[in-house]
Coordinates of C-alpha atoms in Angstrom, one line a residue:
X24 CA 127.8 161.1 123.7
X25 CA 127.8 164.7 123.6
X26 CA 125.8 166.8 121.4
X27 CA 126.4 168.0 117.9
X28 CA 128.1 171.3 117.8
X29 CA 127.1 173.9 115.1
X30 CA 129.8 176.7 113.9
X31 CA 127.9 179.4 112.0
X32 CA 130.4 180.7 108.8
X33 CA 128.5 184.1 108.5
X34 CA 128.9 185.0 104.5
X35 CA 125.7 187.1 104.2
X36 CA 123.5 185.7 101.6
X37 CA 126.4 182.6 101.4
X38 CA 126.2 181.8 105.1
X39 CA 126.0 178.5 105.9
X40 CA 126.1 176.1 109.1
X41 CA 129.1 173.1 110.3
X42 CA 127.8 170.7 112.2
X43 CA 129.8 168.7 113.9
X44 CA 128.7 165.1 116.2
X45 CA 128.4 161.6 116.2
X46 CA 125.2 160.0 113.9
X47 CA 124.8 163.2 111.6
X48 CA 125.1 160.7 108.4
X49 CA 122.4 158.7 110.0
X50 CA 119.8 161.8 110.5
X51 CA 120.7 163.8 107.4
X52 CA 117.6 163.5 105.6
X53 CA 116.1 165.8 108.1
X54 CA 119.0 168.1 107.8
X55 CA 119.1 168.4 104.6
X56 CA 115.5 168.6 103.7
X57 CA 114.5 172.2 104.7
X58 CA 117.3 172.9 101.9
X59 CA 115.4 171.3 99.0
X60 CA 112.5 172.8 97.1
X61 CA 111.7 169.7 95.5
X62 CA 112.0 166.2 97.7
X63 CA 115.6 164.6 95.3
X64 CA 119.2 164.8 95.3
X65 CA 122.0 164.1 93.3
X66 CA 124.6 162.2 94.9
X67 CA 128.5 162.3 94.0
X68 CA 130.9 160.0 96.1
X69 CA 133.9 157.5 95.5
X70 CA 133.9 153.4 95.6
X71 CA 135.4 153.3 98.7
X72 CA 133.2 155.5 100.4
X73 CA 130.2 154.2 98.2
X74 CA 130.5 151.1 100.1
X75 CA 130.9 152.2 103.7
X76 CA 128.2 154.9 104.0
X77 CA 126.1 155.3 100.4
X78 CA 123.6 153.1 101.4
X79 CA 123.3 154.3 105.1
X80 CA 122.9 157.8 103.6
X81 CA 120.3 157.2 100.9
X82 CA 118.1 155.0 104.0
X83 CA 118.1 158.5 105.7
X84 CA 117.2 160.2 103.0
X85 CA 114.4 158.0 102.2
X86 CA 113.1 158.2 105.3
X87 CA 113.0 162.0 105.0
X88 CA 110.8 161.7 101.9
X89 CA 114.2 162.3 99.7
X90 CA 114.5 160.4 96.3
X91 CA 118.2 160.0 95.3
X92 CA 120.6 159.0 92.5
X93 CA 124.4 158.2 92.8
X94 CA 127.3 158.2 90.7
X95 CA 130.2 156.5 91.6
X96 CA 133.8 157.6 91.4
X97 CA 137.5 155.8 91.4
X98 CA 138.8 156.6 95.0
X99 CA 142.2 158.7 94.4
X100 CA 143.6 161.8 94.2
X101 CA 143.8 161.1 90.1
X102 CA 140.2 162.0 90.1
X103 CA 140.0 165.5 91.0
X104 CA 141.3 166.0 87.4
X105 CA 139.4 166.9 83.5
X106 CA 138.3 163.8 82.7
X107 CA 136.1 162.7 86.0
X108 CA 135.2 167.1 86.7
X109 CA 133.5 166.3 82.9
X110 CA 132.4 162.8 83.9
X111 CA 130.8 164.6 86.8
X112 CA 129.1 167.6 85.4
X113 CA 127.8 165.2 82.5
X114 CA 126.1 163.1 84.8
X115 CA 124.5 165.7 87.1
X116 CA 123.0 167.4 83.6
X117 CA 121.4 163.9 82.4
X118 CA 120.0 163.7 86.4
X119 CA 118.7 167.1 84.9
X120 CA 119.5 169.4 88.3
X121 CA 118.7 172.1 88.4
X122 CA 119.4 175.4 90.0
X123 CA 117.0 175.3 92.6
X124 CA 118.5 171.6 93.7
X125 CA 120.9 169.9 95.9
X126 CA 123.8 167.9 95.0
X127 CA 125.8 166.4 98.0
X128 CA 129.2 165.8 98.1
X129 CA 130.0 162.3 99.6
X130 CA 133.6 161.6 100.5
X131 CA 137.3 163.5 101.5
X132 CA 138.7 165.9 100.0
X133 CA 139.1 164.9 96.6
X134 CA 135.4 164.4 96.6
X135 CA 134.5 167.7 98.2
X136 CA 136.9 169.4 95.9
X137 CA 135.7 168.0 92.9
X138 CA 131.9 168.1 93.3
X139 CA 131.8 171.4 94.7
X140 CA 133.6 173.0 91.2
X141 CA 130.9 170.9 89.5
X142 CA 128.3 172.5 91.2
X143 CA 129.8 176.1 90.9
X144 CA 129.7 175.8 87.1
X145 CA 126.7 173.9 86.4
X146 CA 124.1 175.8 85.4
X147 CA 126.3 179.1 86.5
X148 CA 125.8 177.7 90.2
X149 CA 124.1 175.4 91.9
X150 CA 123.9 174.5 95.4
X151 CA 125.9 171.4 97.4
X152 CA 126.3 170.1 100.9
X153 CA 129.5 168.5 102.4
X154 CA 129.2 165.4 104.2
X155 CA 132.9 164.9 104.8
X156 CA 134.3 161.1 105.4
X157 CA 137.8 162.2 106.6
X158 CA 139.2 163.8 109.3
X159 CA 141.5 165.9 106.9
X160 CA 138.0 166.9 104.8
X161 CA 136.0 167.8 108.1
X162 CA 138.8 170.1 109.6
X163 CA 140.2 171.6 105.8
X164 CA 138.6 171.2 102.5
X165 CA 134.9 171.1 103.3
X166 CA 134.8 174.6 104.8
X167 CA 135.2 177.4 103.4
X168 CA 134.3 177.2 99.7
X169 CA 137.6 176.3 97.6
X170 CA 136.8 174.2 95.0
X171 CA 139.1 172.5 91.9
X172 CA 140.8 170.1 90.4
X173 CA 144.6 169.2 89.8
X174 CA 146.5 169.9 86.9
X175 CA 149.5 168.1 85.6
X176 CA 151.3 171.5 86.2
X177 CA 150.2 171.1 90.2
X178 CA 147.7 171.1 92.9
X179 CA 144.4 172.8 93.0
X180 CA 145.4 175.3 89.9
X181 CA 141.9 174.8 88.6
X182 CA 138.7 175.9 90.6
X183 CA 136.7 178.4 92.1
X184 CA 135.3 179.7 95.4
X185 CA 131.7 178.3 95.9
X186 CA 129.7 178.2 99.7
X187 CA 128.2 174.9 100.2
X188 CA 125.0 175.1 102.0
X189 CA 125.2 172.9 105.0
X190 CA 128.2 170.8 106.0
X191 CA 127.8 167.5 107.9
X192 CA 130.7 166.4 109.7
X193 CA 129.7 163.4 111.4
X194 CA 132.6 162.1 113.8
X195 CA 131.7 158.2 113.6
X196 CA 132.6 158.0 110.3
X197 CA 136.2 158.5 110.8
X198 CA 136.4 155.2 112.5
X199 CA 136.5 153.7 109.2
X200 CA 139.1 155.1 108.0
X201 CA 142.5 153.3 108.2
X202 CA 145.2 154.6 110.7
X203 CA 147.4 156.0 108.0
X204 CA 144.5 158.3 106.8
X205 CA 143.3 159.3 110.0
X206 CA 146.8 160.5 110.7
X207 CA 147.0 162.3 107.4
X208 CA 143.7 164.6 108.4
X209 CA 145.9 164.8 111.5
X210 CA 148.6 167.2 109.9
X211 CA 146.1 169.1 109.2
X212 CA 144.8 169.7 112.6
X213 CA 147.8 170.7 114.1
X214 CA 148.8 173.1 111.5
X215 CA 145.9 175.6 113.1
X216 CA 147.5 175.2 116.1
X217 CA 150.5 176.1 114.4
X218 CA 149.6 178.7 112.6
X219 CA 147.2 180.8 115.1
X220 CA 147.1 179.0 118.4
X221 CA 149.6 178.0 120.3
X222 CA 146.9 176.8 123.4
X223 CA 145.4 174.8 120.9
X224 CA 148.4 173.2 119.9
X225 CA 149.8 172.6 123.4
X226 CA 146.4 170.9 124.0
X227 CA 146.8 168.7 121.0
X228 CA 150.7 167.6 122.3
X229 CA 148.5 166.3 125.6
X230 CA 145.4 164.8 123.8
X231 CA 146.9 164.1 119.9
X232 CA 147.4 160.7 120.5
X233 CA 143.8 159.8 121.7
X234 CA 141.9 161.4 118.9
X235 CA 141.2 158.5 117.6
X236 CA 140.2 156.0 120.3
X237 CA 138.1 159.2 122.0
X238 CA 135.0 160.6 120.1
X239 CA 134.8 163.6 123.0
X240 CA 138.4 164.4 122.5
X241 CA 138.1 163.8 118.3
X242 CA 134.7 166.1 118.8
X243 CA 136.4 168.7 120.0
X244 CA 139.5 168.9 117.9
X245 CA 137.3 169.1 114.9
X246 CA 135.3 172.1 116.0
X247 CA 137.9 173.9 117.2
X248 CA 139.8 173.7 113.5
X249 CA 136.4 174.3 112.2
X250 CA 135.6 177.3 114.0
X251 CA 139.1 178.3 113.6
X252 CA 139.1 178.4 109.9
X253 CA 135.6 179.9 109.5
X254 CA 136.7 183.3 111.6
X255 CA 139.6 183.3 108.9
X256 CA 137.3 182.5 106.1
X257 CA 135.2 185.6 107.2
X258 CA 137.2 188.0 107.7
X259 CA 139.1 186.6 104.2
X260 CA 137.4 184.7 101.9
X261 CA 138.9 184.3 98.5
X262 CA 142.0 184.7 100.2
X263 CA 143.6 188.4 99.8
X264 CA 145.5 188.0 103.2
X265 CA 145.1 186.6 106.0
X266 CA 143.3 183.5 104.7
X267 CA 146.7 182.5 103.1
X268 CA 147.8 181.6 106.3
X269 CA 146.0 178.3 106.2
X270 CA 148.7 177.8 103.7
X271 CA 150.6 177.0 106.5
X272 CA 153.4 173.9 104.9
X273 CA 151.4 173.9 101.8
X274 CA 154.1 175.3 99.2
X275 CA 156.6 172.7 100.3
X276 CA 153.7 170.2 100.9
X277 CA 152.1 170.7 97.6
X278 CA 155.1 170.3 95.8
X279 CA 156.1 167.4 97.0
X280 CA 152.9 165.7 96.5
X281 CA 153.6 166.4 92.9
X282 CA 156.7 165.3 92.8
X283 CA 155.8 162.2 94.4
X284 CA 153.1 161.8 91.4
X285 CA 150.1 162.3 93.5
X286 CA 150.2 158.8 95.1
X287 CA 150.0 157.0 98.0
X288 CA 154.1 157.6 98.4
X289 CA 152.4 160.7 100.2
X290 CA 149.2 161.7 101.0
X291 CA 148.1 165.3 101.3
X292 CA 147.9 165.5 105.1
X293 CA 151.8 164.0 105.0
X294 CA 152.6 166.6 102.8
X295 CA 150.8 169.4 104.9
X296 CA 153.2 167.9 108.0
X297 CA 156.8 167.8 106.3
X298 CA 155.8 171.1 105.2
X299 CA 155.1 172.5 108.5
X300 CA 158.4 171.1 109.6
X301 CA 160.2 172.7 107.0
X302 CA 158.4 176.1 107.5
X303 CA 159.8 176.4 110.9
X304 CA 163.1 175.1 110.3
X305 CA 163.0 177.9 107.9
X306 CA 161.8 180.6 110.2
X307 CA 164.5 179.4 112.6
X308 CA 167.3 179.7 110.3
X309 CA 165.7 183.0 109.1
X310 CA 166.1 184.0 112.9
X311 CA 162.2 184.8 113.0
X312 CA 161.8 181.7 115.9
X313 CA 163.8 179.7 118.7
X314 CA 165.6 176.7 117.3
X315 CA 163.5 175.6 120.0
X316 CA 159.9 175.9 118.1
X317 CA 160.8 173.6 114.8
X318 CA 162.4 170.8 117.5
X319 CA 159.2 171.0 119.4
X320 CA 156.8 170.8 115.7
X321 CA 159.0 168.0 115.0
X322 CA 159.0 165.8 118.4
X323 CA 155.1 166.4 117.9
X324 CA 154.4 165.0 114.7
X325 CA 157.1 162.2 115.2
X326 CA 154.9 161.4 118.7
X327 CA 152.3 161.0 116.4
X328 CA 153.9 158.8 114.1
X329 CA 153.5 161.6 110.8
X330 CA 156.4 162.0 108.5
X331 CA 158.2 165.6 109.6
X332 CA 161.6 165.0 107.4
X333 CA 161.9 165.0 103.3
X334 CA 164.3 161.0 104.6
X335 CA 161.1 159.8 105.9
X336 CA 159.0 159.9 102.4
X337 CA 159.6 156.3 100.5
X338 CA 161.5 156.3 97.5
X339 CA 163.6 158.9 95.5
X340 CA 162.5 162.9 95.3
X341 CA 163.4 165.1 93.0
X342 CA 166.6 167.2 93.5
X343 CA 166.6 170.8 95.3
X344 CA 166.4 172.8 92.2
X345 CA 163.4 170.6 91.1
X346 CA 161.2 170.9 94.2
X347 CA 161.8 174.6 94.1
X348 CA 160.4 174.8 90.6
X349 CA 157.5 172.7 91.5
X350 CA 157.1 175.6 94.3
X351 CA 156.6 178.4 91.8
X352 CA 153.3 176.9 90.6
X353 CA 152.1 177.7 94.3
X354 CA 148.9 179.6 94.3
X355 CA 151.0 182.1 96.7
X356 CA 153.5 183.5 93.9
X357 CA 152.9 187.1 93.0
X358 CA 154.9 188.5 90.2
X359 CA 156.8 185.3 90.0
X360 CA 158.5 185.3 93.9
X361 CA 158.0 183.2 95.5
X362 CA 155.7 183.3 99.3
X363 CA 155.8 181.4 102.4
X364 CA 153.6 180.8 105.4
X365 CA 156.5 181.4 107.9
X366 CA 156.4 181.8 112.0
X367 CA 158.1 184.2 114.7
X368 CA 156.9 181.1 116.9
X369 CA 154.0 178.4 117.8
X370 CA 150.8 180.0 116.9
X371 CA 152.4 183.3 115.1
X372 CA 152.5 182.4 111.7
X373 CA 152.5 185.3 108.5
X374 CA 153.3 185.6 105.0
X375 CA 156.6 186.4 103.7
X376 CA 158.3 186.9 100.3
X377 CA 162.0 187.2 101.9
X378 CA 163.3 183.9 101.4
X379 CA 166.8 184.2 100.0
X380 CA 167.5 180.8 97.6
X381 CA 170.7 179.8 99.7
X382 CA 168.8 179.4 103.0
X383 CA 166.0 177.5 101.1
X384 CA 168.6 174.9 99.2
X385 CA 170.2 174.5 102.6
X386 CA 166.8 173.2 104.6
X387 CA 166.1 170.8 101.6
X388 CA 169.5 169.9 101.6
X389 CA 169.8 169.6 105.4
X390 CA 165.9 167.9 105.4
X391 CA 167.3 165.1 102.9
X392 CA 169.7 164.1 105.5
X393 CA 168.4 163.7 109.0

């Protein structure tokens, strides 16, 4: 097995290191322990990661002189919301943390999300680690320092910027997780490829479908996204420009996640994908890429079995005129126009606010019916 690599994300006095290997959960006592000035943590996660890799953590911890307490979550995307953000904060005040402490974040995204906001208002700011259980978590949403929760008006409209400390990303772990969710960390993968590097993404059309099975191949996938996204996060980091990029599918993804309620219909990750698809059909009609690029992104994500088309998500969407209104609560709108994470090719994505309406009802239109 090879060895853990480490990808620095150099903030000044919010720096922080990404380590990235197989075993990390195993040894993260150790890791963790030159972080803490008093030998306990608080411990947020969900049930279904509570029961693959809670007690495995807290062993480690123990044996690192670390006392711990957990609470327990519902797995979901319902519970980056109010009521468990209060649940959350609540508890972590009666565990009495305080400033100087640690609380680690256990889980995917929803998890990371979720305790990191928790962390950046308690007490005005304390610190958390990452220890990120999916592949979407360990490539996206534990780096970089967005935190929040969902609102019933959309996705991540609630939150805050806030460094974690140390992030964890230990590969094994993601052979838990089932093929579905594997794949829907996937989308996010490719979409740096897409976005910023077309090498990277012409290496992932070769090894993609081997991620999986292959923990050097996996390794490397997930440092490269990781080291991609902390250059952007550095030169960016509450996003005023070019960190919008990783935005990449994210206005159409977004809004179909909330059209779809959230749910399993269509996970984030198969949201990110459609919504890359659509992004370059878009640039393609806009004449900004060769038709050639958005049949390219779709034989790619089809290859790797992820939705690409608005036909291949379950059930009944909204119509045209709906999805574009769930569009304007993107984070992206300024002045009320609407912006998109567009591309003049593979790997030469940028932000535009030139849409016209027609061409964007024709490639939902069109998307419906392939």
């Amino acid at each position: 097995m090879t060895d853990p690599v480490t990808v620095h994300v150099p903030l000044g006095a919010r720096a922080y290191d990404v380590r990235i290997g197989a075993g990390l959960l195993a040894g993260a006592g150790a890791q963790i322990a030159p972080l803490l000035a008093r030998p306990r943590v608080a411990i947020v996660t969900d049930a279904t990661v509570a029961g693959l890799h809670l007690a495995p953590l807290q062993e480690a911890l123990r044996a690192a002189g670390i006392a711990s307490e957990a609470l327990v979550l519902p797995a979901g995307e319902g519970t980056k919301s109010w009521p468990h953000l209060i649940a959350c904060v609540e508890w972590l005040l009666d565990q009495q943390v305080e400033r100087r402490d640690v609380v680690l974040a256990l889980g995917g995204g929803v998890i990371g999300d979720l305790v990191g906001f928790a962390a950046a208002i308690l007490r005005r700011g304390v610190r958390f680690v990452q220890l990120p259980t999916t592949l979407l978590a360990q490539v996206d949403s534990s780096v970089g320092g967005k935190t929040g929760i969902n609102s019933p008006r959309g996705k991540n409209l609630v939150g805050a910027f806030h460094q974690p400390s140390l992030v964890l990303a230990d590969i094994d772990v993601l052979d838990t997780l089932s093929p579905r969710d594997f794949l829907s960390g996937y989308g996010e993968v490719a979409k740096y490829g897409l976005l910023a590097d077309a090498a990277f993404f012409a290496w992932l059309e070769e090894n993609g479908p081997r991620l999986r099975e292959d923990p050097a191949l996996r390794q490397q996938a997930v440092a490269h996204a990781v080291a991609m996204k902390a250059g952007i996060v550095t030169r960016d980091e509450t996003e005023q420009g070019e960190r919008a990029l990783l935005n990449l599918g994210h206005t159409f993804g977004h809004a179909l996640e909330s059209a779809t309620g959230y749910s399993d219909r269509l996970l984030h990750g198969e949201g990110v994908a459609v919504g890359c698809a659509l992004a370059f059909d878009l640039s393609a009609r806009m004449g900004l890429c060769a038709q050639e690029e958005p049949s390219r992104v779709l034989a790619h994500l089809a290859a790797m079995g992820l939705p690409a088309r608005l036909s291949d998500i379950p059930g009944d969407l909204p119509d045209d005129a709906a999805l574009i209104g769930l569009m304007g609560q993107d984070k992206k709108v300024v002045d009320g126009q609407l912006r998109f994470v567009l591309a003049r090719g593979i790997g030469a994505a940028f932000v535009s606010d030139a849409v016209q309406a027609d061409m964007l009802h024709s490639v939902l239109r069109d998307a419906r019916l392939a």
